[in-house]
Amino acid sequence: MSGGLYAWGLLRASRAGIHWQPWRVAAFYLLGLGSYAALSFGFLGTYSPDLRWAFSIRIALLLFVVPAGMALGLPLGLARVAVRPGRLRSVLAAAARQPVRIFSNSAVAPVLGLLVLSMMLTPLAGITRMSPVWEGLLGITIPLLGLLMVLPMVEEKTRISTALIMVQFVFAFIELLADAIPGLLMRLTPTIFDGAAALGSARPAWFPTALADQQLAGDWLWFIAEVMDLPILILLFVRMAKSDKGERKVLDELTDEQMDELNAAHLHQRG
């Protein structure tokens, strides 16, 4: 459905004389929807109910990779172009405003990512992994949560200060450290966290033991979470460089008298 809506948006934008960049279209369909299809119907989707490491990789990639690919296609920007001003556009904008505002908070993404990955340390992982209904729901909700986390950064059109970007840097670094915790615990702890029963006699010979399975899951979870945090730090660094360049340009254009007035106002506020 999302692919059809995106194609409809591209058609409407083309009729309006706006041509979307081909690499953004490719990112949405190949990296976003393509990776989702591979994760859902490929090896990881097939063996997620039986293997902890397949389930962990699938959840981590659904949270980080699929939303990143879809967000690079700028679906919100395309929706603004495709949907004409009117009642429908007002309703859609009102419905999206509050979730985007909440998830654009720098403190939300680290907490949400840690909560999702920490699910692997509870029996909830075993329940959802072995239930087709719950696993199907996770396949829908996890990418949506990841999309809400990454869209505000990719589609941010408002200008923000360097100081605010530095705050975002701090929270991104906290996320880089926190996301490693579930994977490390799964790797180093000899206890089986999800409490799932071992498979019966139909267990294939190449399947690892329960403990080895959990350790592999921890290794992959740690690796994916840390690797996918690096693009966020790079994006913030680029935004900080652009913001700092813009602020320096504004200051350079001020006269000496204007700079004196600005300094005096700043000192007065501090006093």
Rosetta silent file (secondary structure, phi, psi, omega in degrees, C-alpha in Angstrom):
SEQUENCE: MSGGLYAWGLLRASRAGIHWQPWRVAAFYLLGLGSYAALSFGFLGTYSPDLRWAFSIRIALLLFVVPAGMALGLPLGLARVAVRPGRLRSVLAAAARQPVRIFSNSAVAPVLGLLVLSMMLTPLAGITRMSPVWEGLLGITIPLLGLLMVLPMVEEKTRISTALIMVQFVFAFIELLADAIPGLLMRLTPTIFDGAAALGSARPAWFPTALADQQLAGDWLWFIAEVMDLPILILLFVRMAKSDKGERKVLDELTDEQMDELNAAHLHQRG
SCORE:     score description
SCORE:     0.000 S_00000001
   1 L     0.000  -42.879 -179.713    0.000    0.000    0.000 S_00000001
   2 H   -63.575  -36.016  177.111    2.786    2.435    0.873 S_00000001
   3 H   -65.174  -38.962  177.478    4.417    1.753   -2.494 S_00000001
   4 H   -66.778  -42.024  178.286    1.162    2.514   -4.283 S_00000001
   5 H   -64.048  -39.932  179.386    0.636    5.752   -2.345 S_00000001
   6 H   -65.488  -40.996  178.141    4.201    6.828   -3.088 S_00000001
   7 H   -63.988  -39.755  176.729    3.710    6.096   -6.800 S_00000001
   8 H   -62.151  -40.982  177.473    0.463    8.106   -6.736 S_00000001
   9 H   -63.611  -40.591  177.382    2.344   10.979   -5.119 S_00000001
  10 H   -62.364  -39.890  179.143    5.038   10.813   -7.792 S_00000001
  11 H   -64.860  -44.610  179.274    2.363   10.935  -10.495 S_00000001
  12 H   -64.891  -39.599  178.956    0.655   13.943   -8.907 S_00000001
  13 H   -65.848  -39.205  179.589    3.979   15.719   -8.467 S_00000001
  14 H   -64.025  -40.211  178.060    4.907   15.037  -12.103 S_00000001
  15 H   -65.646  -27.561  178.083    1.617   16.508  -13.292 S_00000001
  16 L   -85.397    1.774  178.976    2.368   19.597  -11.223 S_00000001
  17 L    86.306   13.432 -179.789    5.738   19.953  -12.943 S_00000001
  18 L  -109.772  122.050 -178.315    7.773   18.688   -9.976 S_00000001
  19 L  -108.255  119.798 -179.296   10.153   15.815  -10.665 S_00000001
  20 L   -73.644  143.700 -178.859   11.369   13.806   -7.674 S_00000001
  21 L   -62.168  132.128 -176.766   15.044   12.932   -7.637 S_00000001
  22 H   -58.492  -35.262 -178.192   15.555    9.396   -9.027 S_00000001
  23 H   -68.515  -28.559  176.255   17.907    8.388   -6.221 S_00000001
  24 H   -71.543  -39.063  176.371   15.215    9.226   -3.659 S_00000001
  25 H   -63.885  -43.762  178.884   12.687    7.076   -5.514 S_00000001
  26 H   -63.957  -39.277  178.787   15.227    4.243   -5.670 S_00000001
  27 H   -63.090  -42.083 -179.059   15.969    4.603   -1.942 S_00000001
  28 H   -64.406  -47.817 -174.214   12.286    4.381   -1.061 S_00000001
  29 H   -81.354  -40.303 -175.733   11.541    1.342   -3.205 S_00000001
  30 H   -85.826  -57.100 -177.763   14.822   -0.580   -3.069 S_00000001
  31 H   -73.470  -36.330 -179.243   16.344    0.215    0.311 S_00000001
  32 H   -81.618  -75.639 -176.900   13.010    0.781    2.052 S_00000001
  33 H   -70.026  -32.849  178.894   10.337   -1.498    0.618 S_00000001
  34 H   -64.726  -45.574  178.256   12.856   -3.863   -0.978 S_00000001
  35 H   -67.297  -33.559  176.865   14.621   -4.564    2.300 S_00000001
  36 H   -62.780  -43.714  178.260   11.247   -4.934    4.013 S_00000001
  37 H   -63.854  -41.540  179.660   10.213   -7.604    1.512 S_00000001
  38 H   -65.008  -39.355 -179.921   13.542   -9.406    1.909 S_00000001
  39 H   -71.417  -31.356 -176.042   13.263   -9.344    5.706 S_00000001
  40 H   -85.453  -35.379 -171.912    9.657  -10.515    5.690 S_00000001
  41 H  -116.611   -2.896 -179.932    9.749  -13.208    3.010 S_00000001
  42 L   -92.631 -154.351 -177.170   13.409  -14.223    2.843 S_00000001
  43 H   -58.350  -47.217 -176.442   15.617  -16.322    5.098 S_00000001
  44 H   -65.185  -39.677  178.144   15.187  -14.116    8.191 S_00000001
  45 H   -67.618  -34.572 -178.931   11.424  -14.026    7.879 S_00000001
  46 H   -71.187  -41.529 -173.320   11.261  -17.792    7.409 S_00000001
  47 H  -101.604    4.107  177.277   13.480  -18.728   10.358 S_00000001
  48 L   -57.518  -40.249  179.280   12.582  -15.940   12.802 S_00000001
  49 L   -64.826  -22.730 -173.785   10.164  -18.199   14.738 S_00000001
  50 L  -105.222  -26.957 -174.973   12.894  -20.811   15.255 S_00000001
  51 L  -119.191  125.861  179.196   16.141  -18.864   15.562 S_00000001
  52 H   -64.031  -39.059 -177.137   16.764  -16.068   18.033 S_00000001
  53 H   -69.780  -33.949  176.154   19.541  -14.577   15.936 S_00000001
  54 H   -67.179  -40.844  178.522   17.346  -14.438   12.821 S_00000001
  55 H   -64.427  -42.861 -178.428   14.577  -12.795   14.845 S_00000001
  56 H   -65.930  -43.601  178.065   16.980  -10.249   16.389 S_00000001
  57 H   -61.461  -43.920 -177.901   18.512   -9.305   13.035 S_00000001
  58 H   -61.735  -46.399 -179.094   15.064   -8.921   11.503 S_00000001
  59 H   -64.195  -43.594 -178.950   13.780   -6.646   14.289 S_00000001
  60 H   -63.587  -41.792  179.896   16.942   -4.505   14.278 S_00000001
  61 H   -71.548  -34.706  174.810   16.874   -4.051   10.500 S_00000001
  62 H   -64.445  -31.130 -178.589   13.140   -3.307   10.552 S_00000001
  63 H   -81.119  -33.828 -172.635   13.820   -0.610   13.130 S_00000001
  64 H  -109.469  -49.875 -170.257   16.857    0.991   11.477 S_00000001
  65 H   -79.200  -50.739 -177.614   17.340    0.087    7.793 S_00000001
  66 H   -58.281  -50.023  178.584   13.787   -0.047    6.408 S_00000001
  67 H   -62.782  -35.632  179.606   12.723    3.335    7.880 S_00000001
  68 H   -62.571  -43.568  178.608   15.995    4.952    6.764 S_00000001
  69 H   -63.846  -43.468  179.666   15.406    3.889    3.157 S_00000001
  70 H   -66.751  -39.393 -178.488   11.800    5.068    3.174 S_00000001
  71 H   -66.737  -33.087  177.909   12.698    8.373    4.837 S_00000001
  72 H   -63.512  -22.231  175.506   15.336    9.122    2.183 S_00000001
  73 L   -77.085   -3.256 -179.628   12.474    9.145   -0.316 S_00000001
  74 L    51.775   60.162 -178.686   10.985   12.146    1.556 S_00000001
  75 H   -64.882  -34.210  178.432    7.428   10.749    1.744 S_00000001
  76 H   -68.052  -42.003  176.809    6.136   13.702    3.806 S_00000001
  77 H   -62.957  -38.021  177.664    7.530   16.202    1.332 S_00000001
  78 H   -67.101  -37.316  178.210    5.953   14.258   -1.518 S_00000001
  79 H   -64.413  -37.741  178.177    2.629   14.221    0.322 S_00000001
  80 H   -63.311  -34.400  179.866    2.739   18.019    0.667 S_00000001
  81 H   -77.708  -39.284 -172.089    3.198   18.284   -3.084 S_00000001
  82 H   -78.258  -37.825 -176.364    0.662   15.612   -4.067 S_00000001
  83 L   -88.125  120.501 -178.107   -2.239   16.516   -1.773 S_00000001
  84 L   -70.712  151.333  176.540   -3.883   19.757   -2.817 S_00000001
  85 L   -57.219  132.575 -177.963   -4.733   22.397   -0.200 S_00000001
  86 L   164.138 -163.465 -176.432   -8.121   21.626    1.278 S_00000001
  87 H   -64.644  -44.844 -178.246   -9.923   19.635    3.932 S_00000001
  88 H   -61.664  -44.166 -179.830   -8.025   16.372    3.315 S_00000001
  89 H   -64.541  -38.002  178.962   -4.643   18.092    3.530 S_00000001
  90 H   -65.861  -41.159  179.589   -5.646   19.875    6.728 S_00000001
  91 H   -65.886  -44.879 -179.895   -6.804   16.625    8.328 S_00000001
  92 H   -64.524  -40.235  179.231   -3.640   14.755    7.351 S_00000001
  93 H   -65.340  -40.453  179.342   -1.429   17.604    8.566 S_00000001
  94 H   -66.772  -37.407 -179.117   -3.263   17.762   11.894 S_00000001
  95 H   -70.185  -32.576 -177.254   -2.996   13.982   12.350 S_00000001
  96 H   -88.632  -18.511 -172.707    0.749   13.954   11.627 S_00000001
  97 H   -61.980  -49.204 -175.153    1.685   17.105   13.525 S_00000001
  98 H   -68.364  -46.442  176.903    1.595   15.725   17.065 S_00000001
  99 H   -59.784  -41.982  179.731    3.430   12.414   16.427 S_00000001
 100 H   -65.253  -38.268  179.281    6.182   14.194   14.473 S_00000001
 101 H   -64.211  -40.520 -179.519    6.488   16.818   17.217 S_00000001
 102 H   -67.447  -47.869 -174.501    6.844   14.131   19.883 S_00000001
 103 H   -78.972  -11.655  174.662    9.355   12.007   18.001 S_00000001
 104 L   -78.624   -9.693  174.745   11.392   15.033   16.893 S_00000001
 105 L   -65.452  130.060 -174.472   12.365   15.446   20.539 S_00000001
 106 L   -62.992  -24.172 -176.097   16.034   14.450   20.844 S_00000001
 107 L   -84.245  -14.172 -173.469   15.377   12.454   24.016 S_00000001
 108 H   -76.823  -45.971 -175.287   12.679   10.222   22.509 S_00000001
 109 H   -58.712  -46.635  178.700   14.713    8.258   19.934 S_00000001
 110 H   -60.709  -40.406 -178.734   17.332    6.891   22.388 S_00000001
 111 H   -67.887  -44.676 -178.162   14.655    5.787   24.842 S_00000001
 112 H   -65.372  -44.637  178.570   12.452    4.237   22.172 S_00000001
 113 H   -61.426  -41.022  179.112   15.321    2.405   20.496 S_00000001
 114 H   -65.881  -38.529  179.492   16.523    1.034   23.828 S_00000001
 115 H   -64.156  -43.769 -178.495   12.994   -0.126   24.733 S_00000001
 116 H   -64.463  -46.322 -178.850   12.559   -1.981   21.438 S_00000001
 117 H   -70.387  -30.326  179.259   15.939   -3.712   21.657 S_00000001
 118 H   -69.327  -14.603  175.483   15.458   -4.472   25.368 S_00000001
 119 H   -57.501  -28.710 -179.390   12.471   -6.592   24.398 S_00000001
 120 H   -66.476  -15.953 -178.345   15.050   -9.292   23.549 S_00000001
 121 H   -94.087    8.308 -176.137   15.875   -9.539   27.262 S_00000001
 122 L  -127.117  163.528  174.670   12.331  -10.512   28.265 S_00000001
 123 H   -61.442  -16.075  178.088    9.951  -13.456   27.654 S_00000001
 124 H   -59.592  -31.775  178.075    8.094  -11.103   25.318 S_00000001
 125 H   -63.391  -43.456  179.067   10.723  -11.901   22.677 S_00000001
 126 H   -67.421  -38.986 -179.616    9.906  -15.592   22.816 S_00000001
 127 H   -64.816  -49.032 -177.767    6.143  -14.978   22.770 S_00000001
 128 H   -70.955  -32.262 -178.133    6.220  -12.641   19.774 S_00000001
 129 H   -67.330  -37.116 -173.953    8.824  -14.699   17.947 S_00000001
 130 H   -98.409    2.437  178.303    6.784  -17.905   18.064 S_00000001
 131 L  -109.585  117.626  179.818    3.363  -16.347   17.451 S_00000001
 132 H   -58.988  -34.871 -178.906    2.505  -15.610   13.785 S_00000001
 133 H   -67.278  -50.905 -178.111   -0.009  -12.945   14.849 S_00000001
 134 H   -66.733  -37.023  178.957    2.365  -11.050   17.118 S_00000001
 135 H   -66.633  -36.462  176.091    5.249  -11.395   14.692 S_00000001
 136 H   -65.386  -40.145  177.148    3.055   -9.975   11.936 S_00000001
 137 H   -64.629  -39.746  177.046    2.100   -7.023   14.129 S_00000001
 138 H   -62.443  -36.568  179.787    5.762   -6.393   14.914 S_00000001
 139 H   -63.635  -18.693  177.879    6.504   -6.392   11.189 S_00000001
 140 H   -98.773  -46.126 -173.277    4.156   -3.409   10.851 S_00000001
 141 H   -74.064  -37.932 -177.841    4.674   -1.452   14.068 S_00000001
 142 H   -62.401  -47.959  176.503    8.496   -1.629   14.280 S_00000001
 143 H   -62.526  -35.396  178.336    9.098    0.041   10.871 S_00000001
 144 H   -64.377  -41.880  176.733    6.477    2.685   11.694 S_00000001
 145 H   -62.869  -44.322  178.256    8.236    3.499   14.972 S_00000001
 146 H   -62.622  -36.596  179.027   11.575    3.680   13.183 S_00000001
 147 H   -66.161  -40.055  177.352   10.055    5.945   10.529 S_00000001
 148 H   -65.835  -29.976  178.939    8.754    8.315   13.182 S_00000001
 149 H   -72.187  -38.536 -171.343   12.236    8.386   14.718 S_00000001
 150 H   -96.994  -25.762 -177.290   14.104    9.238   11.519 S_00000001
 151 H   -59.021  -44.422 -179.570   11.618   11.366    9.531 S_00000001
 152 H   -59.054  -30.368  179.427   11.976   14.521   11.686 S_00000001
 153 H   -78.916  -37.960 -176.609   15.738   14.537   11.061 S_00000001
 154 H   -77.374  -39.438 -174.736   15.570   13.820    7.335 S_00000001
 155 L  -102.559   15.388  179.893   12.624   16.082    6.485 S_00000001
 156 L   -66.251  120.655 -179.428   13.398   18.904    8.947 S_00000001
 157 L  -107.354  -16.432 -179.249   12.832   22.181    7.109 S_00000001
 158 L   -81.077  151.471 -178.407   13.045   24.620    9.984 S_00000001
 159 L   -87.599  129.595  179.895   16.349   26.241   10.870 S_00000001
 160 L  -121.392  156.032 -174.445   17.747   25.259   14.250 S_00000001
 161 L   -78.179  162.965  177.489   20.663   26.666   16.166 S_00000001
 162 H   -63.981  -35.258 -179.755   24.078   25.080   16.574 S_00000001
 163 H   -62.708  -41.231  179.203   23.461   24.822   20.317 S_00000001
 164 H   -67.059  -37.054  177.830   20.332   22.703   19.764 S_00000001
 165 H   -65.342  -35.600  177.023   22.219   20.444   17.358 S_00000001
 166 H   -63.077  -38.490  175.544   24.879   19.970   20.031 S_00000001
 167 H   -62.215  -42.221  177.150   22.142   18.789   22.413 S_00000001
 168 H   -63.214  -35.459  175.685   21.020   16.332   19.750 S_00000001
 169 H   -59.226  -43.748 -178.982   24.643   15.187   19.457 S_00000001
 170 H   -61.679  -46.325 -179.285   24.672   14.399   23.187 S_00000001
 171 H   -68.081  -35.292  177.131   21.501   12.318   22.971 S_00000001
 172 H   -65.175  -37.492  177.784   22.747   10.538   19.830 S_00000001
 173 H   -68.247  -38.131  175.500   25.954    9.613   21.677 S_00000001
 174 H   -61.570  -41.443  178.042   23.880    8.336   24.603 S_00000001
 175 H   -63.236  -38.882  179.039   21.905    6.230   22.126 S_00000001
 176 H   -59.217  -39.076  179.505   25.163    4.885   20.671 S_00000001
 177 H   -78.239  -42.150 -174.295   26.148    3.638   24.128 S_00000001
 178 H   -68.767  -35.932 -177.875   22.705    2.504   25.291 S_00000001
 179 L   -65.293  -17.987  179.504   21.902    0.447   22.192 S_00000001
 180 H   -78.997  -19.080 -172.929   24.898   -1.768   22.949 S_00000001
 181 H   -62.335  -51.494 -179.604   23.511   -2.873   26.321 S_00000001
 182 H   -58.645  -43.305 -179.969   20.929   -5.483   25.150 S_00000001
 183 H   -63.884  -40.767  178.846   23.395   -7.083   22.741 S_00000001
 184 H   -64.289  -42.285  179.835   26.156   -7.226   25.343 S_00000001
 185 H   -64.909  -40.438  179.038   23.863   -8.803   27.939 S_00000001
 186 H   -66.135  -32.664 -179.305   22.666  -11.417   25.464 S_00000001
 187 H   -76.380  -38.727 -169.613   26.253  -12.231   24.554 S_00000001
 188 H   -97.758  -16.925 -175.850   27.720  -12.404   28.058 S_00000001
 189 L   -93.143  130.306 -179.558   24.869  -13.808   30.178 S_00000001
 190 L   -79.297   -0.652  179.986   24.473  -17.632   30.332 S_00000001
 191 L   -87.973  137.358  176.127   20.741  -17.303   31.079 S_00000001
 192 L   -80.737  111.772 -171.090   18.218  -17.762   28.246 S_00000001
 193 L   -72.369  -40.315 -171.849   16.236  -14.531   28.454 S_00000001
 194 L   -78.756  -13.204  176.377   13.197  -15.279   26.298 S_00000001
 195 L    67.334   13.886 -178.636   12.326  -18.533   28.122 S_00000001
 196 L   -73.239  139.926 -179.486   11.273  -20.195   24.874 S_00000001
 197 L   -70.157  150.812  177.855   11.195  -23.985   24.931 S_00000001
 198 L   -68.031  153.493  178.184   13.675  -25.905   22.808 S_00000001
 199 L   -70.323  160.895 -177.771   12.494  -27.350   19.515 S_00000001
 200 L   -82.744 -151.391 -174.824   11.539  -30.986   19.265 S_00000001
 201 L   -69.180  -15.831 -178.623   13.005  -33.778   17.186 S_00000001
 202 L   -79.519    5.002 -177.562   12.442  -31.833   13.969 S_00000001
 203 L   -64.253  123.721  179.095   15.289  -29.517   14.875 S_00000001
 204 L   -64.233  152.992 -176.403   17.731  -29.276   11.913 S_00000001
 205 L   -66.860  -26.723 -176.877   21.297  -30.348   12.570 S_00000001
 206 L   -83.574   -5.581  177.984   22.722  -26.942   11.635 S_00000001
 207 L   -67.846  138.403  176.113   20.680  -25.121   14.306 S_00000001
 208 L   -76.559  167.698  173.412   22.823  -23.826   17.214 S_00000001
 209 L   -67.214  167.984 -177.793   22.079  -24.626   20.833 S_00000001
 210 H   -59.331  -43.857 -179.151   19.789  -22.248   22.723 S_00000001
 211 H   -68.002  -44.833  177.966   22.705  -20.471   24.403 S_00000001
 212 H   -62.807  -36.186  177.110   24.757  -20.227   21.214 S_00000001
 213 H   -61.434  -46.350  179.090   21.637  -18.962   19.442 S_00000001
 214 H   -65.165  -38.969  179.876   21.200  -16.189   22.019 S_00000001
 215 H   -65.593  -40.995  175.430   24.889  -15.288   21.857 S_00000001
 216 H   -62.475  -40.936  177.923   24.737  -14.988   18.072 S_00000001
 217 H   -60.779  -42.114  178.143   21.636  -12.823   18.445 S_00000001
 218 H   -63.565  -41.243  178.495   23.506  -10.590   20.887 S_00000001
 219 H   -60.091  -49.113 -178.202   26.471  -10.256   18.530 S_00000001
 220 H   -67.513  -40.284 -179.456   24.293   -9.228   15.603 S_00000001
 221 H   -62.370  -44.303  178.678   22.091   -6.943   17.681 S_00000001
 222 H   -62.631  -46.888 -177.631   25.115   -5.117   19.060 S_00000001
 223 H   -62.226  -49.735 -176.442   26.742   -4.801   15.633 S_00000001
 224 H   -65.474  -43.866 -178.192   23.649   -3.539   13.778 S_00000001
 225 H   -61.895  -41.841 -178.562   22.621   -1.090   16.486 S_00000001
 226 H   -71.604  -41.475 -178.897   26.085    0.480   16.660 S_00000001
 227 H   -64.938  -40.518 -176.716   26.597    0.634   12.888 S_00000001
 228 H   -76.024  -14.560  174.439   23.197    2.232   12.264 S_00000001
 229 H   -77.764  -23.722 -177.499   23.837    4.931   14.882 S_00000001
 230 H   -63.591  -43.638  176.873   26.847    6.210   12.926 S_00000001
 231 H   -59.567  -32.237  177.402   24.819    7.727   10.021 S_00000001
 232 H   -63.960  -44.135  178.544   22.789    9.681   12.603 S_00000001
 233 H   -64.017  -39.050  178.400   25.970   11.178   14.032 S_00000001
 234 H   -65.089  -42.697  179.124   27.210   12.007   10.516 S_00000001
 235 H   -61.526  -43.621  178.608   23.875   13.657    9.651 S_00000001
 236 H   -64.712  -37.246  178.643   23.999   15.753   12.819 S_00000001
 237 H   -64.027  -42.591  178.511   27.585   16.742   12.070 S_00000001
 238 H   -63.649  -43.705  179.246   26.603   17.917    8.572 S_00000001
 239 H   -64.201  -37.575  179.207   23.645   19.866    9.950 S_00000001
 240 H   -66.230  -40.351  179.191   25.854   21.471   12.601 S_00000001
 241 H   -63.419  -42.854  178.946   28.401   22.524    9.969 S_00000001
 242 H   -65.762  -42.964 -179.880   25.665   24.112    7.825 S_00000001
 243 H   -64.394  -43.056 -179.968   24.076   25.833   10.817 S_00000001
 244 H   -64.979  -37.882  178.233   27.428   27.173   12.055 S_00000001
 245 H   -64.949  -41.298  178.709   28.274   28.443    8.570 S_00000001
 246 H   -65.659  -41.319  179.649   24.919   30.235    8.356 S_00000001
 247 H   -66.879  -39.261  178.235   25.319   31.824   11.787 S_00000001
 248 H   -66.125  -34.847  178.522   28.846   32.989   10.983 S_00000001
 249 H   -65.420  -41.228  178.229   27.607   34.520    7.726 S_00000001
 250 H   -63.529  -43.799 -179.597   24.944   36.491    9.591 S_00000001
 251 H   -66.656  -36.784 -179.957   27.481   37.733   12.147 S_00000001
 252 H   -65.314  -28.188 -178.514   29.974   38.704    9.443 S_00000001
 253 L   -81.484   -9.628  179.485   27.358   40.903    7.802 S_00000001
 254 L   -77.523  145.529  175.098   26.768   42.906   10.996 S_00000001
 255 L   -78.759  170.131  178.919   28.428   46.276   11.412 S_00000001
 256 H   -61.736  -38.010  179.670   30.619   47.135   14.411 S_00000001
 257 H   -66.077  -41.054  178.905   27.765   49.139   15.937 S_00000001
 258 H   -66.290  -37.331  177.182   25.345   46.229   15.536 S_00000001
 259 H   -65.550  -40.146  177.700   27.864   43.842   17.108 S_00000001
 260 H   -63.012  -40.730  178.275   28.288   46.211   20.071 S_00000001
 261 H   -65.338  -39.609  179.284   24.519   46.354   20.506 S_00000001
 262 H   -65.690  -43.078  178.119   24.282   42.564   20.298 S_00000001
 263 H   -64.771  -40.418  178.860   27.034   42.098   22.879 S_00000001
 264 H   -63.887  -41.103  178.031   25.445   44.645   25.181 S_00000001
 265 H   -65.279  -38.704  178.753   22.067   42.902   24.938 S_00000001
 266 H   -65.507  -44.263  179.113   23.710   39.541   25.659 S_00000001
 267 H   -66.082  -34.014  177.798   25.557   40.893   28.702 S_00000001
 268 H   -66.880  -38.938  178.185   22.352   42.512   29.933 S_00000001
 269 H   -66.019  -41.052  178.840   20.481   39.194   29.718 S_00000001
 270 H   -66.796  -33.578  178.353   23.261   37.407   31.633 S_00000001
 271 L   -71.335    0.000    0.000   23.212   40.123   34.267 S_00000001
